[in-house]
Amino acid sequence: MTLAALIVFCIAQSFPLIEMHANGMTSEATLFGAVRSLWFGDMRVVAVMVLCSAVLFPLIELLALLYVLVPLRLGIRPPHFNAMVRLVQIVRPWGMVEVFMLGVLVTIVKMVSIAQVIPGPGLFALGTLTVMLGVVASFDPSGLWAISEEIRRSRMADVRWSKVSTGRQRFMRPSGARKASSSTVITARRAGLVGCHACGLVQTRSERDAHQRCTRCQHVLHERRPDSLTRTASLLLAAAIAYIPANLLPIMHASSVGGSEDDTILGGVAYFWTSGDWPLAVVVFIASVLVPVLKLVVLTLLTVAASRGSGWRARERATLYRLVERIGPWSMLDVFVVALTVTLVHFGSLAVITAGPAALAFGAVVILTMLASHQFDPRLIWDNVGPGPRAASTANDKALAAPLLKNPISEKDDASFQSIQT
């Protein structure tokens, strides 16, 4: 699937996405054409945003996955394996092909009222690529370490493995390990354990080594991400400041023989609503207005609650954090629509659309809020949750965890280890 996605990716980049015919003139939009229009329109930062999120990061993910998966399929652990898997984990949240696809559809609906719009071959390839990348994204890259470890430890008889399925490797619990009882709540910190940010392996925490590294992937281990709350708060403040000009300044400027007009984000929502395209108006409103506000409010709530040491509704706050991580990239919709519209409407003195300053501000909001969500350590949510009457003593916790440390398991892959909250 990864190889097929890479082939379709090349097709989507090589052919036009949309062709537009108006008054005997023709224009077409390609992804690189959109980047070029923004670059030469003095919107170089926005051009880099579009290039990285719609082209560079998805391409890096596909190439890195191929580099790792092909040798693993042959039973070989490739050189620089750890670095390649980490690279996949880093770039995956920033690839936004599915958001770009939605931006193409919004642009088509927006342009069809003023000109004849014809879908190009690149659009069909992009739609296929969106589905393929969705399948690729369902593959958890953290499972690659378990598969690699199986290859390296295939001759060890003290660990039994289950069948590899859906891209994840699950460990069979060693016969000497006791299953956590439903009446016992274990926390990793109380049991002297720490989970790796990268591969998810739970292992013994060293009290003396401040730069302890994971025994499996060599990533630096931290009980909690350093300066998590300070960095998150700083990024949220910057995003909140950038959100003001993003909504007040024009995101596009249209010039024609009949005059000129500026368009804001809310103006675009109003345009679709008054034109009768209320479903599209709702989609744009949710992606461009509601989602950024929701991210700012939720992350602020999480940061304040963690800084105050609150244990209030920890489960619900953890769910909100996962929601914010999921919806983060969809705010880039308006930036992609601007990039495509600028490329299509470029008819010299007759009609020209250029990107406005709000495009840069809005792109900054998206990036800053995503960085804030990545800097926030969700384990802080659980630090001040009382263990309650069901909790065992620290000594008992360590005794219960001891068999697991003899045969380490992945906290992401073993459902029976979910009672350990890192």
Tab-separated table of C-alpha atoms in Angstrom:
chain	number	residue	atom	x	y	z
A	1	MET	CA	0.000	0.000	0.000
A	2	THR	CA	2.848	2.401	0.799
A	3	LEU	CA	4.483	1.804	-2.598
A	4	ALA	CA	1.155	2.282	-4.390
A	5	ALA	CA	0.553	5.497	-2.438
A	6	LEU	CA	3.973	6.788	-3.496
A	7	ILE	CA	3.177	6.133	-7.172
A	8	VAL	CA	-0.204	7.861	-6.914
A	9	PHE	CA	1.492	10.716	-5.048
A	10	CYS	CA	3.787	11.339	-8.023
A	11	ILE	CA	0.796	11.302	-10.401
A	12	ALA	CA	-1.105	13.796	-8.246
A	13	GLN	CA	1.855	16.185	-8.322
A	14	SER	CA	2.401	15.878	-12.079
A	15	PHE	CA	-1.060	16.674	-13.477
A	16	PRO	CA	-3.417	19.652	-13.084
A	17	LEU	CA	-5.936	19.498	-10.262
A	18	ILE	CA	-8.411	21.982	-11.735
A	19	GLU	CA	-8.839	23.788	-15.056
A	20	MET	CA	-10.888	26.975	-15.270
A	21	HIS	CA	-12.277	28.631	-18.416
A	22	ALA	CA	-13.587	32.210	-18.314
A	23	ASN	CA	-14.132	34.674	-21.199
A	24	GLY	CA	-11.996	32.660	-23.590
A	25	MET	CA	-9.096	32.412	-21.150
A	26	THR	CA	-7.870	29.276	-19.443
A	27	SER	CA	-5.966	28.692	-16.241
A	28	GLU	CA	-5.070	25.580	-14.320
A	29	ALA	CA	-3.998	24.809	-10.783
A	30	THR	CA	-1.363	22.326	-9.730
A	31	LEU	CA	0.045	21.911	-6.274
A	32	PHE	CA	3.446	23.242	-7.252
A	33	GLY	CA	1.717	26.012	-9.192
A	34	ALA	CA	-0.059	27.089	-6.011
A	35	VAL	CA	3.247	27.174	-4.153
A	36	ARG	CA	4.872	29.159	-6.970
A	37	SER	CA	2.034	31.716	-7.052
A	38	LEU	CA	2.335	32.322	-3.324
A	39	TRP	CA	6.124	32.534	-3.510
A	40	PHE	CA	6.177	35.173	-6.240
A	41	GLY	CA	3.229	36.952	-4.618
A	42	ASP	CA	5.398	37.905	-1.630
A	43	MET	CA	3.812	35.215	0.559
A	44	ARG	CA	6.908	33.070	0.866
A	45	VAL	CA	6.183	31.851	4.396
A	46	VAL	CA	2.696	30.703	3.374
A	47	ALA	CA	4.206	29.043	0.290
A	48	VAL	CA	6.588	27.070	2.512
A	49	MET	CA	3.654	26.053	4.755
A	50	VAL	CA	1.711	24.695	1.778
A	51	LEU	CA	4.760	22.970	0.281
A	52	CYS	CA	5.707	21.232	3.522
A	53	SER	CA	2.216	20.162	4.632
A	54	ALA	CA	0.888	19.012	1.238
A	55	VAL	CA	4.057	17.735	-0.483
A	56	LEU	CA	7.242	17.451	1.545
A	57	PHE	CA	6.053	15.824	4.784
A	58	PRO	CA	3.774	13.207	3.135
A	59	LEU	CA	6.606	12.349	0.729
A	60	ILE	CA	9.105	11.959	3.576
A	61	GLU	CA	6.691	9.697	5.453
A	62	LEU	CA	6.150	7.423	2.453
A	63	LEU	CA	9.859	7.188	1.618
A	64	ALA	CA	10.846	6.517	5.233
A	65	LEU	CA	8.173	3.829	5.586
A	66	LEU	CA	9.366	2.122	2.413
A	67	TYR	CA	12.962	2.272	3.628
A	68	VAL	CA	11.940	0.495	6.835
A	69	LEU	CA	9.182	-1.874	5.681
A	70	VAL	CA	10.907	-3.506	2.698
A	71	PRO	CA	13.917	-4.813	4.692
A	72	LEU	CA	11.668	-5.840	7.601
A	73	ARG	CA	9.530	-7.812	5.170
A	74	LEU	CA	12.715	-9.665	4.176
A	75	GLY	CA	13.622	-10.276	7.812
A	76	ILE	CA	16.374	-7.631	7.912
A	77	ARG	CA	16.678	-4.698	10.289
A	78	PRO	CA	17.819	-1.773	8.083
A	79	PRO	CA	20.579	0.664	9.083
A	80	HIS	CA	19.424	3.819	10.883
A	81	PHE	CA	16.178	2.035	11.741
A	82	ASN	CA	15.506	4.081	14.887
A	83	ALA	CA	16.052	7.402	13.122
A	84	MET	CA	13.733	6.484	10.242
A	85	VAL	CA	10.873	5.397	12.501
A	86	ARG	CA	11.260	8.532	14.595
A	87	LEU	CA	11.191	10.570	11.387
A	88	VAL	CA	7.865	8.968	10.432
A	89	GLN	CA	6.439	9.793	13.856
A	90	ILE	CA	7.611	13.402	13.628
A	91	VAL	CA	6.337	14.252	10.138
A	92	ARG	CA	3.056	12.286	10.203
A	93	PRO	CA	1.004	14.893	12.159
A	94	TRP	CA	2.129	17.617	9.742
A	95	GLY	CA	1.091	15.898	6.527
A	96	MET	CA	-2.260	17.368	5.452
A	97	VAL	CA	-3.156	15.811	2.106
A	98	GLU	CA	-6.739	15.129	3.222
A	99	VAL	CA	-7.180	18.774	4.244
A	100	PHE	CA	-5.751	19.893	0.906
A	101	MET	CA	-8.245	17.616	-0.873
A	102	LEU	CA	-11.104	19.309	0.985
A	103	GLY	CA	-9.602	22.665	0.032
A	104	VAL	CA	-9.715	21.673	-3.651
A	105	LEU	CA	-13.415	20.791	-3.351
A	106	VAL	CA	-14.189	24.085	-1.610
A	107	THR	CA	-12.318	25.975	-4.337
A	108	ILE	CA	-14.294	24.194	-7.073
A	109	VAL	CA	-17.618	25.140	-5.461
A	110	LYS	CA	-16.413	28.710	-5.003
A	111	MET	CA	-15.235	29.130	-8.602
A	112	VAL	CA	-18.058	27.310	-10.387
A	113	SER	CA	-20.381	30.309	-10.002
A	114	ILE	CA	-18.076	32.635	-11.961
A	115	ALA	CA	-16.458	30.328	-14.538
A	116	GLN	CA	-16.438	26.861	-16.016
A	117	VAL	CA	-14.432	24.564	-13.772
A	118	ILE	CA	-13.174	21.198	-15.040
A	119	PRO	CA	-11.590	18.629	-12.692
A	120	GLY	CA	-8.149	17.562	-13.872
A	121	PRO	CA	-6.503	14.134	-13.717
A	122	GLY	CA	-4.521	15.266	-10.704
A	123	LEU	CA	-7.747	15.684	-8.723
A	124	PHE	CA	-8.714	12.031	-9.146
A	125	ALA	CA	-5.186	10.981	-8.227
A	126	LEU	CA	-5.328	13.246	-5.179
A	127	GLY	CA	-8.622	11.702	-4.075
A	128	THR	CA	-7.154	8.218	-4.425
A	129	LEU	CA	-4.038	9.317	-2.555
A	130	THR	CA	-6.184	10.654	0.292
A	131	VAL	CA	-7.800	7.239	0.757
A	132	MET	CA	-4.458	5.435	0.514
A	133	LEU	CA	-2.796	7.711	3.041
A	134	GLY	CA	-5.726	7.110	5.368
A	135	VAL	CA	-4.950	3.400	5.207
A	136	VAL	CA	-1.225	4.047	5.696
A	137	ALA	CA	-1.978	6.324	8.666
A	138	SER	CA	-3.871	3.478	10.359
A	139	PHE	CA	-0.513	1.726	10.652
A	140	ASP	CA	1.020	2.608	14.025
A	141	PRO	CA	4.759	3.228	13.455
A	142	SER	CA	5.491	2.368	17.087
A	143	GLY	CA	4.690	-1.243	16.188
A	144	LEU	CA	7.743	-1.299	13.925
A	145	TRP	CA	10.014	-1.497	16.958
A	146	ALA	CA	8.200	-4.609	18.141
A	147	ILE	CA	8.529	-6.204	14.708
A	148	SER	CA	12.224	-5.289	14.621
A	149	GLU	CA	12.670	-6.732	18.075
A	150	GLU	CA	11.016	-9.958	16.960
A	151	ILE	CA	13.579	-10.284	14.186
A	152	ARG	CA	16.438	-9.612	16.579
A	153	ARG	CA	15.161	-11.940	19.294
A	154	SER	CA	13.529	-14.604	17.144
A	155	ARG	CA	15.646	-17.390	18.681
A	156	MET	CA	14.857	-16.537	22.290
A	157	ALA	CA	12.482	-19.131	23.720
A	158	ASP	CA	11.395	-17.232	26.821
A	159	VAL	CA	9.149	-14.849	24.885
A	160	ARG	CA	6.188	-16.072	22.831
A	161	TRP	CA	4.768	-13.878	20.097
A	162	SER	CA	1.332	-13.621	18.634
A	163	LYS	CA	0.649	-13.410	14.915
A	164	VAL	CA	1.450	-10.052	13.283
A	165	SER	CA	-1.779	-8.358	12.203
A	166	THR	CA	-2.832	-4.905	11.017
A	167	GLY	CA	0.723	-3.603	11.181
A	168	ARG	CA	0.963	-4.052	14.985
A	169	GLN	CA	3.018	-6.636	16.876
A	170	ARG	CA	1.447	-7.791	20.122
A	171	PHE	CA	3.404	-9.527	22.873
A	172	MET	CA	2.041	-12.650	24.512
A	173	ARG	CA	2.241	-12.274	28.267
A	174	PRO	CA	4.970	-14.485	29.768
A	175	SER	CA	3.607	-17.263	31.920
A	176	GLY	CA	5.311	-15.869	35.012
A	177	ALA	CA	3.632	-12.477	34.797
A	178	ARG	CA	0.567	-11.826	36.889
A	179	LYS	CA	-2.358	-9.989	35.424
A	180	ALA	CA	-3.231	-6.774	37.237
A	181	SER	CA	-6.329	-7.320	39.272
A	182	SER	CA	-9.321	-5.070	38.808
A	183	SER	CA	-9.035	-4.031	42.439
A	184	THR	CA	-5.545	-2.594	42.024
A	185	VAL	CA	-4.609	0.711	40.407
A	186	ILE	CA	-0.958	0.926	39.368
A	187	THR	CA	0.819	4.031	38.177
A	188	ALA	CA	4.163	3.903	36.396
A	189	ARG	CA	5.679	6.584	38.605
A	190	ARG	CA	4.751	4.748	41.815
A	191	ALA	CA	6.059	1.486	40.394
A	192	GLY	CA	9.392	3.028	39.398
A	193	LEU	CA	8.672	2.756	35.674
A	194	VAL	CA	8.848	5.143	32.744
A	195	GLY	CA	7.383	4.848	29.254
A	196	CYS	CA	9.330	5.783	26.139
A	197	HIS	CA	7.809	8.667	24.144
A	198	ALA	CA	8.879	7.084	20.864
A	199	CYS	CA	8.355	3.319	20.973
A	200	GLY	CA	6.140	3.052	24.055
A	201	LEU	CA	8.324	0.524	25.876
A	202	VAL	CA	7.792	0.544	29.653
A	203	GLN	CA	11.037	0.101	31.565
A	204	THR	CA	12.734	0.750	34.887
A	205	ARG	CA	13.390	4.389	35.714
A	206	SER	CA	16.928	5.323	36.731
A	207	GLU	CA	17.113	7.704	39.681
A	208	ARG	CA	20.745	8.628	38.994
A	209	ASP	CA	20.880	8.998	35.206
A	210	ALA	CA	19.194	12.251	34.157
A	211	HIS	CA	19.803	11.397	30.493
A	212	GLN	CA	18.578	7.812	30.575
A	213	ARG	CA	17.847	6.349	27.149
A	214	CYS	CA	15.341	3.751	26.040
A	215	THR	CA	16.798	0.253	25.905
A	216	ARG	CA	14.979	-0.440	22.632
A	217	CYS	CA	15.065	2.732	20.498
A	218	GLN	CA	17.711	4.826	22.342
A	219	HIS	CA	15.356	7.800	22.680
A	220	VAL	CA	15.905	10.013	25.742
A	221	LEU	CA	13.483	9.100	28.541
A	222	HIS	CA	11.602	11.664	30.605
A	223	GLU	CA	9.064	11.073	33.331
A	224	ARG	CA	7.438	14.256	32.116
A	225	ARG	CA	8.314	16.393	29.109
A	226	PRO	CA	10.702	19.185	30.275
A	227	ASP	CA	9.101	22.642	30.630
A	228	SER	CA	5.903	21.302	29.103
A	229	LEU	CA	3.513	23.822	30.681
A	230	THR	CA	5.771	26.832	30.073
A	231	ARG	CA	6.249	26.018	26.405
A	232	THR	CA	2.565	25.219	25.901
A	233	ALA	CA	1.456	28.468	27.532
A	234	SER	CA	3.907	30.524	25.447
A	235	LEU	CA	2.734	28.941	22.191
A	236	LEU	CA	-0.928	29.412	23.130
A	237	LEU	CA	-0.343	33.084	23.889
A	238	ALA	CA	1.339	33.597	20.524
A	239	ALA	CA	-1.502	31.747	18.762
A	240	ALA	CA	-4.153	33.843	20.518
A	241	ILE	CA	-2.396	37.042	19.440
A	242	ALA	CA	-2.105	35.840	15.825
A	243	TYR	CA	-5.782	34.822	15.793
A	244	ILE	CA	-6.895	38.472	16.011
A	245	PRO	CA	-5.366	39.692	12.702
A	246	ALA	CA	-6.255	36.334	11.124
A	247	ASN	CA	-9.937	37.228	11.465
A	248	LEU	CA	-9.811	41.008	11.084
A	249	LEU	CA	-7.446	41.375	8.114
A	250	PRO	CA	-8.343	40.283	4.558
A	251	ILE	CA	-7.300	36.781	3.601
A	252	MET	CA	-7.707	37.476	-0.148
A	253	HIS	CA	-7.712	40.591	-2.321
A	254	ALA	CA	-9.558	40.498	-5.658
A	255	SER	CA	-8.890	43.079	-8.396
A	256	SER	CA	-10.774	43.360	-11.700
A	257	VAL	CA	-11.831	45.943	-14.265
A	258	GLY	CA	-14.922	46.551	-12.142
A	259	GLY	CA	-13.012	47.400	-8.967
A	260	SER	CA	-11.390	45.613	-6.052
A	261	GLU	CA	-12.664	43.737	-3.033
A	262	ASP	CA	-11.202	42.252	0.131
A	263	ASP	CA	-12.403	38.960	1.563
A	264	THR	CA	-12.092	37.827	5.184
A	265	ILE	CA	-12.564	34.363	6.680
A	266	LEU	CA	-16.009	35.176	8.057
A	267	GLY	CA	-16.822	36.893	4.767
A	268	GLY	CA	-16.163	33.623	2.961
A	269	VAL	CA	-18.524	31.787	5.316
A	270	ALA	CA	-21.201	34.432	4.710
A	271	TYR	CA	-20.681	34.153	0.938
A	272	PHE	CA	-21.338	30.411	0.909
A	273	TRP	CA	-24.346	30.808	3.212
A	274	THR	CA	-26.030	33.521	1.150
A	275	SER	CA	-25.273	31.618	-2.066
A	276	GLY	CA	-27.280	28.654	-0.816
A	277	ASP	CA	-24.241	26.445	-0.194
A	278	TRP	CA	-24.980	26.207	3.521
A	279	PRO	CA	-23.366	22.740	3.952
A	280	LEU	CA	-20.104	24.171	2.635
A	281	ALA	CA	-20.558	27.256	4.813
A	282	VAL	CA	-20.863	24.989	7.854
A	283	VAL	CA	-17.733	23.039	6.868
A	284	VAL	CA	-15.666	26.212	6.386
A	285	PHE	CA	-17.006	27.712	9.629
A	286	ILE	CA	-16.111	24.600	11.617
A	287	ALA	CA	-12.633	24.225	10.086
A	288	SER	CA	-11.654	27.909	10.005
A	289	VAL	CA	-13.450	29.419	13.007
A	290	LEU	CA	-14.699	26.796	15.442
A	291	VAL	CA	-11.687	24.450	15.410
A	292	PRO	CA	-9.040	27.147	16.167
A	293	VAL	CA	-11.166	28.544	19.007
A	294	LEU	CA	-11.778	25.048	20.373
A	295	LYS	CA	-8.057	24.254	20.309
A	296	LEU	CA	-7.173	27.478	22.122
A	297	VAL	CA	-9.860	27.017	24.793
A	298	VAL	CA	-9.209	23.318	25.423
A	299	LEU	CA	-5.416	23.622	25.563
A	300	THR	CA	-5.716	26.624	27.881
A	301	LEU	CA	-8.024	24.624	30.154
A	302	LEU	CA	-5.625	21.674	30.182
A	303	THR	CA	-2.612	23.884	30.883
A	304	VAL	CA	-4.292	25.789	33.721
A	305	ALA	CA	-5.654	22.605	35.311
A	306	ALA	CA	-2.253	20.892	35.163
A	307	SER	CA	-0.422	23.928	36.549
A	308	ARG	CA	-2.873	24.118	39.477
A	309	GLY	CA	-2.440	20.430	40.239
A	310	SER	CA	-6.086	19.682	39.610
A	311	GLY	CA	-7.349	16.120	39.368
A	312	TRP	CA	-10.812	17.233	38.226
A	313	ARG	CA	-12.367	15.023	35.515
A	314	ALA	CA	-9.045	13.615	34.355
A	315	ARG	CA	-10.597	11.107	31.976
A	316	GLU	CA	-12.656	13.794	30.213
A	317	ARG	CA	-9.629	16.092	29.947
A	318	ALA	CA	-7.587	13.276	28.408
A	319	THR	CA	-10.365	12.749	25.859
A	320	LEU	CA	-10.368	16.464	25.027
A	321	TYR	CA	-6.615	16.371	24.488
A	322	ARG	CA	-6.904	13.482	22.039
A	323	LEU	CA	-9.678	15.373	20.237
A	324	VAL	CA	-7.488	18.473	19.875
A	325	GLU	CA	-4.660	16.379	18.437
A	326	ARG	CA	-7.030	14.846	15.887
A	327	ILE	CA	-8.636	18.062	14.623
A	328	GLY	CA	-5.501	20.212	14.643
A	329	PRO	CA	-4.556	20.049	10.923
A	330	TRP	CA	-8.063	20.818	9.615
A	331	SER	CA	-7.673	24.522	10.344
A	332	MET	CA	-5.330	24.758	7.337
A	333	LEU	CA	-8.364	24.567	5.037
A	334	ASP	CA	-8.567	28.311	4.367
A	335	VAL	CA	-4.849	28.574	3.636
A	336	PHE	CA	-5.140	25.851	0.982
A	337	VAL	CA	-8.232	27.494	-0.542
A	338	VAL	CA	-6.330	30.780	-0.811
A	339	ALA	CA	-3.353	29.063	-2.471
A	340	LEU	CA	-5.550	27.398	-5.109
A	341	THR	CA	-7.686	30.484	-5.767
A	342	VAL	CA	-4.622	32.675	-6.256
A	343	THR	CA	-3.327	30.185	-8.830
A	344	LEU	CA	-6.601	29.919	-10.755
A	345	VAL	CA	-7.650	33.572	-10.913
A	346	HIS	CA	-4.683	35.206	-12.594
A	347	PHE	CA	-5.913	36.836	-15.805
A	348	GLY	CA	-3.669	39.878	-16.004
A	349	SER	CA	-5.520	43.199	-15.975
A	350	LEU	CA	-8.952	41.548	-16.214
A	351	ALA	CA	-8.999	39.733	-12.874
A	352	VAL	CA	-6.364	38.880	-10.297
A	353	ILE	CA	-6.673	37.445	-6.799
A	354	THR	CA	-3.778	37.759	-4.369
A	355	ALA	CA	-3.282	36.423	-0.861
A	356	GLY	CA	-3.902	38.825	1.998
A	357	PRO	CA	-2.012	39.229	5.285
A	358	ALA	CA	-4.585	37.116	7.147
A	359	ALA	CA	-3.329	34.030	5.296
A	360	LEU	CA	0.029	34.313	7.049
A	361	ALA	CA	-1.576	35.040	10.421
A	362	PHE	CA	-4.003	32.147	10.097
A	363	GLY	CA	-1.262	29.736	9.059
A	364	ALA	CA	0.687	30.845	12.125
A	365	VAL	CA	-2.336	30.086	14.332
A	366	VAL	CA	-2.557	26.549	12.942
A	367	ILE	CA	1.148	25.826	13.414
A	368	LEU	CA	1.359	27.381	16.880
A	369	THR	CA	-1.668	25.497	18.212
A	370	MET	CA	-0.365	22.206	16.819
A	371	LEU	CA	3.031	22.843	18.407
A	372	ALA	CA	1.275	23.656	21.684
A	373	SER	CA	-0.629	20.359	21.630
A	374	HIS	CA	2.613	18.477	20.954
A	375	GLN	CA	4.429	20.254	23.782
A	376	PHE	CA	1.707	19.528	26.323
A	377	ASP	CA	2.418	16.299	28.188
A	378	PRO	CA	-0.917	14.481	28.686
A	379	ARG	CA	0.539	12.491	31.588
A	380	LEU	CA	0.331	15.688	33.644
A	381	ILE	CA	-3.441	15.202	33.616
A	382	TRP	CA	-3.096	12.082	35.764
A	383	ASP	CA	-0.388	13.233	38.171
A	384	ASN	CA	-2.781	14.627	40.754
A	385	VAL	CA	-5.548	12.077	40.473
A	386	GLY	CA	-5.903	10.439	43.879
A	387	PRO	CA	-5.229	6.698	43.873
A	388	GLY	CA	-8.338	6.100	45.974
A	389	PRO	CA	-9.083	3.158	48.238
A	390	ARG	CA	-8.346	0.608	45.503
A	391	ALA	CA	-4.669	1.552	45.186
A	392	ALA	CA	-1.950	-0.772	46.366
A	393	SER	CA	1.158	0.272	48.228
A	394	THR	CA	4.244	1.351	46.344
A	395	ALA	CA	6.049	-1.831	47.325
A	396	ASN	CA	3.193	-3.967	46.069
A	397	ASP	CA	3.075	-1.980	42.830
A	398	LYS	CA	6.750	-2.622	42.184
A	399	ALA	CA	6.328	-6.290	43.031
A	400	LEU	CA	3.433	-6.576	40.593
A	401	ALA	CA	5.404	-4.806	37.871
A	402	ALA	CA	8.571	-6.866	38.383
A	403	PRO	CA	7.598	-9.810	36.116
A	404	LEU	CA	6.762	-7.377	33.342
A	405	LEU	CA	10.198	-5.775	33.526
A	406	LYS	CA	11.883	-9.131	33.039
A	407	ASN	CA	10.025	-9.405	29.737
A	408	PRO	CA	9.245	-5.796	28.724
A	409	ILE	CA	6.051	-5.184	26.832
A	410	SER	CA	4.842	-2.237	24.851
A	411	GLU	CA	2.391	-0.027	26.691
A	412	LYS	CA	0.771	0.753	23.349
A	413	ASP	CA	0.308	-2.835	22.251
A	414	ASP	CA	-0.711	-4.882	25.294
A	415	ALA	CA	-4.296	-4.286	26.363
A	416	SER	CA	-3.720	-6.036	29.674
A	417	PHE	CA	-1.194	-3.369	30.650
A	418	GLN	CA	-3.665	-0.491	30.357
A	419	SER	CA	-3.912	-0.205	34.144
A	420	ILE	CA	-0.424	1.282	34.196
A	421	GLN	CA	-0.960	4.991	33.537
A	422	THR	CA	2.197	6.781	32.523
